[in-house]
Every structure is written in structure tokens, then in C-alpha cells.
Amino acid sequence: MTSRLSLLAGLALMAGFSAFAEAPETAEDAGRATEADELSVNFREFVDEAIGEGLLTPADQAPVSASAPSEPTQLFRGRLSPTDAAAPVEVDSACISDAVLDLQAFEEFSTYEHFLNWRAEQVATGISLTPADVAMAYVSIGLYAEGRLQVSGMEDTDSRYIRNLSRLLEDGSVPDIELFEQVAACNMYGDIWLSLARLSLLDEKGVDLLDLNLMSYRRLPYRLKVRTASLAIPSLDRMGKTLLSEKLMADFSAEEIRRSQRLAFTRAMIDMNQGGIERERQLREFLNVPELRSETAAVLMRHGLPVEASLQDELVGDLLKNVQQLPRGSDVRASLETMLKGPGEISDYEMISELAELPAMQDPETRKLLGNQLAARLQKDFEGADRLASLAAMSAVGENEDILSGNSGHDQIVESAARFAGNIGLLSVMTALSEDIPDSEGLTSERAALAFRMQDFASLRDLTQTRSDNPDVMRLAAMAAVLTNDRAWLAKVASRVVLDTPTVVDLIETDAASGNWILPAAVYSAAERITQEDYRPRIDAVLALKFGKAEPRLQRIKLSEIPEHLSQISAALNSNFQEMP
């Protein structure tokens, strides 16, 4: 695939120059020109086909320098043209201009040839194109990575927003939801992308916002409209918003849906809400499409239909990704609710939640029986080896807190859910669940260990404020301070660190690994006094790094070894005297 993309980059440069070639003067020149035209046409068709199939979304890479001089008018940055020495970009904290997100000029864009024609028109009229202009033109035809390259290394608000938007459209990731909210508040074209970002995070506030911006959606360039529908409809389907999904699909003809694999999949997903063997068969066909396997399996499972066991690990990975993509500070409990809709049929947790809402289930005794049943199912899934069932149980704990609140096993179940969240690396979920139960030394230590492992030092700082009595918290906080060369933090926590043998060894090894050497001398003195044979090789290795070349250090010598050492010293002194002039 890499060689194909390199070939595409070369062909793109050739096709671009062919658009400005002079008229042929001889028959031989005319023949070559005809061949060049055919190559250009074939290239454009190939690019359009690759974009349509989702193949042409290359990963970012550094711009490649070329020996040939650049054109006077720089239209591209990155893959399709070498980068000039650009003037410094001023960082502007203000909102981006409406013109950046105004896609009216690209409304008819659907092929790569449309892009080339647009570029030629700008050159012919002498219009100066900014990197943001070219980036949004690329984004409009589905070349998201190419669009990012145009604004790579630029830290103005326009460039940061375009990079975030291209990431959202490429893989549904939302690393900075606050940026989308900031721009939507002051840019008339920002609401449509904020709604898509919220839907990608399974935030129901995105539903109403998208419904209000259907006109903006309908005016999007064709490929952007396809991509927006492909990202929004799976989230809408999880939320049960079939009507809005139908509104989005209404903009495509039956032929357009047939030609686009993504649109065909979303159509089959929506149709599954009507049930039927034929609709199930049509949806199952997408299990044969690698990039749609896990999404298809998730839809089938939401409808209570079986899938192969081999697909369950893929489904677990996707469900975890939904939570891991949440920015810090997001509503974790809301995400747990959406996760429950995935593997709910494994333990019937969704059924229990629905039962709990019925009027007949509101008397205390009935709810107690329901809570006991739920607790038994949860504990069974946490104790089992099925990770998908444990994931469903973890989600159900957050969703059914009111049912479990009066159960005698409440604290144990919530702690099991928190531990499972920690085992799979979901620190935000682990933290949220831990807040519902009394402090547990073991669970607090696990939270601190996970925060350190994920380098979430902000969470570790928070723990030092509330759990300074936990030795593991303070030990890991000291190690984090060493790693980040934060002397002030180290000084603040050092007095609360218990200098037992394992802690001392961990601290000096961290100091050596970081290369900062900021631990106080008292820690190294404690290390030199350790005599356990299991730890001495590790200690000696660190001390050799610290003192070996920097300064001499005291060494303990056994009484029986004194004569041998004195002989060595005498020999060394005699050697030095003989070498003196």
C-alpha cells in the first residue's frame, strides 16, 4: 500500500504539470501530449475510485524535499509539492473566520478532477491560496490526511481546527471537543461539525443539533455528505433515533447507496429496525467486509442475534475505544449507558433495567428481589473468564446504581467493576466507579498504579491530595515527580514516602532511567545500606551510573580483604612514581 501511495504522489505531480503544458509543435509532440492526457484522465479516475472505496487516506508523513526548484506560486504543501521556507505563522486565539468553513466553493466537488479544475482557476485568476484553502479543498473530496499536511506544524486556530476536523472525518476521533464548541459558538458554519463530534462521542446533545442543521448537511460536498452520514448514523442507531437517520439517508438515491459500501451498510443497519430474515441476511453480508466486521457484529448483537465467537474480541475492542476516546472530563456514566446497549443480551442487563422502570416494580420488596437478581448476575460475570460479559457487567453497574444501592453486596460489586475497568486500562471509568464506595486501600493502590502506567500524572496528583496516607500513592507520586523532573512536587511528597527497600530501589531506578538525578542524597544513602542479595545487583548498577564517573564514593571492605586492597594501592602508587619525570 505504501508503494502505491508513493506512486500516486508522483502521478499527482505529473498530472498537475500536464494541466499547464504548452501546445505540441510536432506530430510526435502531439502523440506524446495525447498519451499524457490519457494518463491524466486515468489517474483522476483511479484517484476518484480510491477515495470512494476509502483506500486513499494515507497516514501523515514529513514533507519530502525535492531537488527541482519550486514553482513561483506555492499551491501544495507536503506530499504533492516540496515545502517552501514559510514565513512565521502568528498564533491567533480568536475564533476562526467564517470563510475557512464556508464550503460553498466546493459544493459541487465529488471527484479529483473537480479539485484540479478549481486549482487551475485560482492560478488563472491570480488568486493567492492559503494553506487553509487548499486543506479544505482536499477535505471536501475525502483526502483528509492530505488536508492535514497543508496545515501541519501551524498552530493558529484555523490550522488546529482543520486538523481536528480531518481526524473526526477520517476515523471518528475527537481529541478536542472544546475546540469544536468554541468555534461553533462564533462561526456560522461550525454547528454541523460540533453535532458530528458530539455524536461520535455518543452524546445525545448532538442529535438535536444535527436535526437543526439538516440544511447545512444537505449543502455539503458529496463526499463530505457521505462521510458525515456514515459517521452519524451508527451513533443515531445506538440511540434509537431512526427518524433522523432516515432524514440523512433521504439525500442519497438508490443508485448512490448501491455504489457506496458505507452507505449500503448504513441502509442495512437502519432496515434491521424493522426486523425480518431477509434484512438480517443483507446485514450479515457485511461481516465479509474487514473494516465493517465489528460494526456489523455490534448491530446484530443489539438486535439479539448471534455472532461468531471470533468476532467478540473485535467487539470488545470497539466498545473500549468508545470510552477511551472520551476527552478528560466527559460524562463517563453516559458512555456506560451506550456501552450497555451493545452486549446487553449476554446477561440480560438491558431487560433488568427496563423491568426496573415499570410501575409494578416500584414497591421496595419487588425492587429488592430485582436487585438481588442483578447482583447475582453481575458477580457471576465478574468472576467468569468471558471479557465481553465482564464488560457488559461493568457497564450495567453504572446504569443500575439505584437498583443496587440497597443490596448487601453493593460495595463488593462496584469494586469488582472498578477493578475490571482498571485491568482493561479505563482509568476514567475506574475513578468514577470508585467514588461510589468507601475508600479501599487496595483499589486506591490500583488506581495509582494505572495512573502512573498511563502517565496520567494529573490523576496521580489528585490522589496525593485525598489519599496521602496510602504508601503506594506517595511512592508512585515521587516516581512521577522524578520522571517529569518536577523538583517542587518531589519536595512536597518526599516526606510522606516510606523508604522501605522496594521503594528505595524503585526510586533510584526511576532516577537513573530519567537521567535527571534529582533524588536527595538521603535516598542513595539508604540504598547503600541495603544488604539483601536480591536487590544488590540492581542497586549497584544504579550507583555505578551515578557515581562511577562523577565522583568517588565510600566502599565497605571486609576485614579479610584489607591486605589485598593495600597491596593494590601500593602497586598503583609505585606505578605513578615510576612514570613521574
PDB file of N, CA and C in Angstrom, residues 535-545:
ATOM      1  N   TYR A 535      18.405  -7.538  45.928  1.00  0.00           N
ATOM      2  CA  TYR A 535      18.349  -6.150  45.453  1.00  0.00           C
ATOM      3  C   TYR A 535      19.723  -5.574  45.112  1.00  0.00           C
ATOM      4  N   ARG A 536      20.807  -6.163  45.649  1.00  0.00           N
ATOM      5  CA  ARG A 536      22.121  -5.546  45.487  1.00  0.00           C
ATOM      6  C   ARG A 536      22.536  -5.357  44.025  1.00  0.00           C
ATOM      7  N   PRO A 537      22.324  -6.334  43.116  1.00  0.00           N
ATOM      8  CA  PRO A 537      22.736  -6.094  41.723  1.00  0.00           C
ATOM      9  C   PRO A 537      22.049  -4.874  41.112  1.00  0.00           C
ATOM     10  N   ARG A 538      20.769  -4.694  41.398  1.00  0.00           N
ATOM     11  CA  ARG A 538      20.045  -3.538  40.855  1.00  0.00           C
ATOM     12  C   ARG A 538      20.568  -2.241  41.456  1.00  0.00           C
ATOM     13  N   ILE A 539      20.820  -2.271  42.767  1.00  0.00           N
ATOM     14  CA  ILE A 539      21.328  -1.068  43.436  1.00  0.00           C
ATOM     15  C   ILE A 539      22.715  -0.717  42.920  1.00  0.00           C
ATOM     16  N   ASP A 540      23.587  -1.725  42.819  1.00  0.00           N
ATOM     17  CA  ASP A 540      24.957  -1.466  42.369  1.00  0.00           C
ATOM     18  C   ASP A 540      24.984  -0.904  40.953  1.00  0.00           C
ATOM     19  N   ALA A 541      24.068  -1.386  40.101  1.00  0.00           N
ATOM     20  CA  ALA A 541      24.032  -0.881  38.723  1.00  0.00           C
ATOM     21  C   ALA A 541      23.688   0.601  38.692  1.00  0.00           C
ATOM     22  N   VAL A 542      22.731   1.007  39.534  1.00  0.00           N
ATOM     23  CA  VAL A 542      22.348   2.426  39.569  1.00  0.00           C
ATOM     24  C   VAL A 542      23.458   3.273  40.176  1.00  0.00           C
ATOM     25  N   LEU A 543      24.043   2.785  41.272  1.00  0.00           N
ATOM     26  CA  LEU A 543      25.105   3.554  41.921  1.00  0.00           C
ATOM     27  C   LEU A 543      26.313   3.708  41.009  1.00  0.00           C
ATOM     28  N   ALA A 544      26.574   2.683  40.200  1.00  0.00           N
ATOM     29  CA  ALA A 544      27.685   2.782  39.251  1.00  0.00           C
ATOM     30  C   ALA A 544      27.423   3.869  38.220  1.00  0.00           C
ATOM     31  N   LEU A 545      26.168   3.962  37.780  1.00  0.00           N
ATOM     32  CA  LEU A 545      25.821   5.020  36.823  1.00  0.00           C
ATOM     33  C   LEU A 545      25.965   6.400  37.445  1.00  0.00           C
TER      34      LEU A 545
END
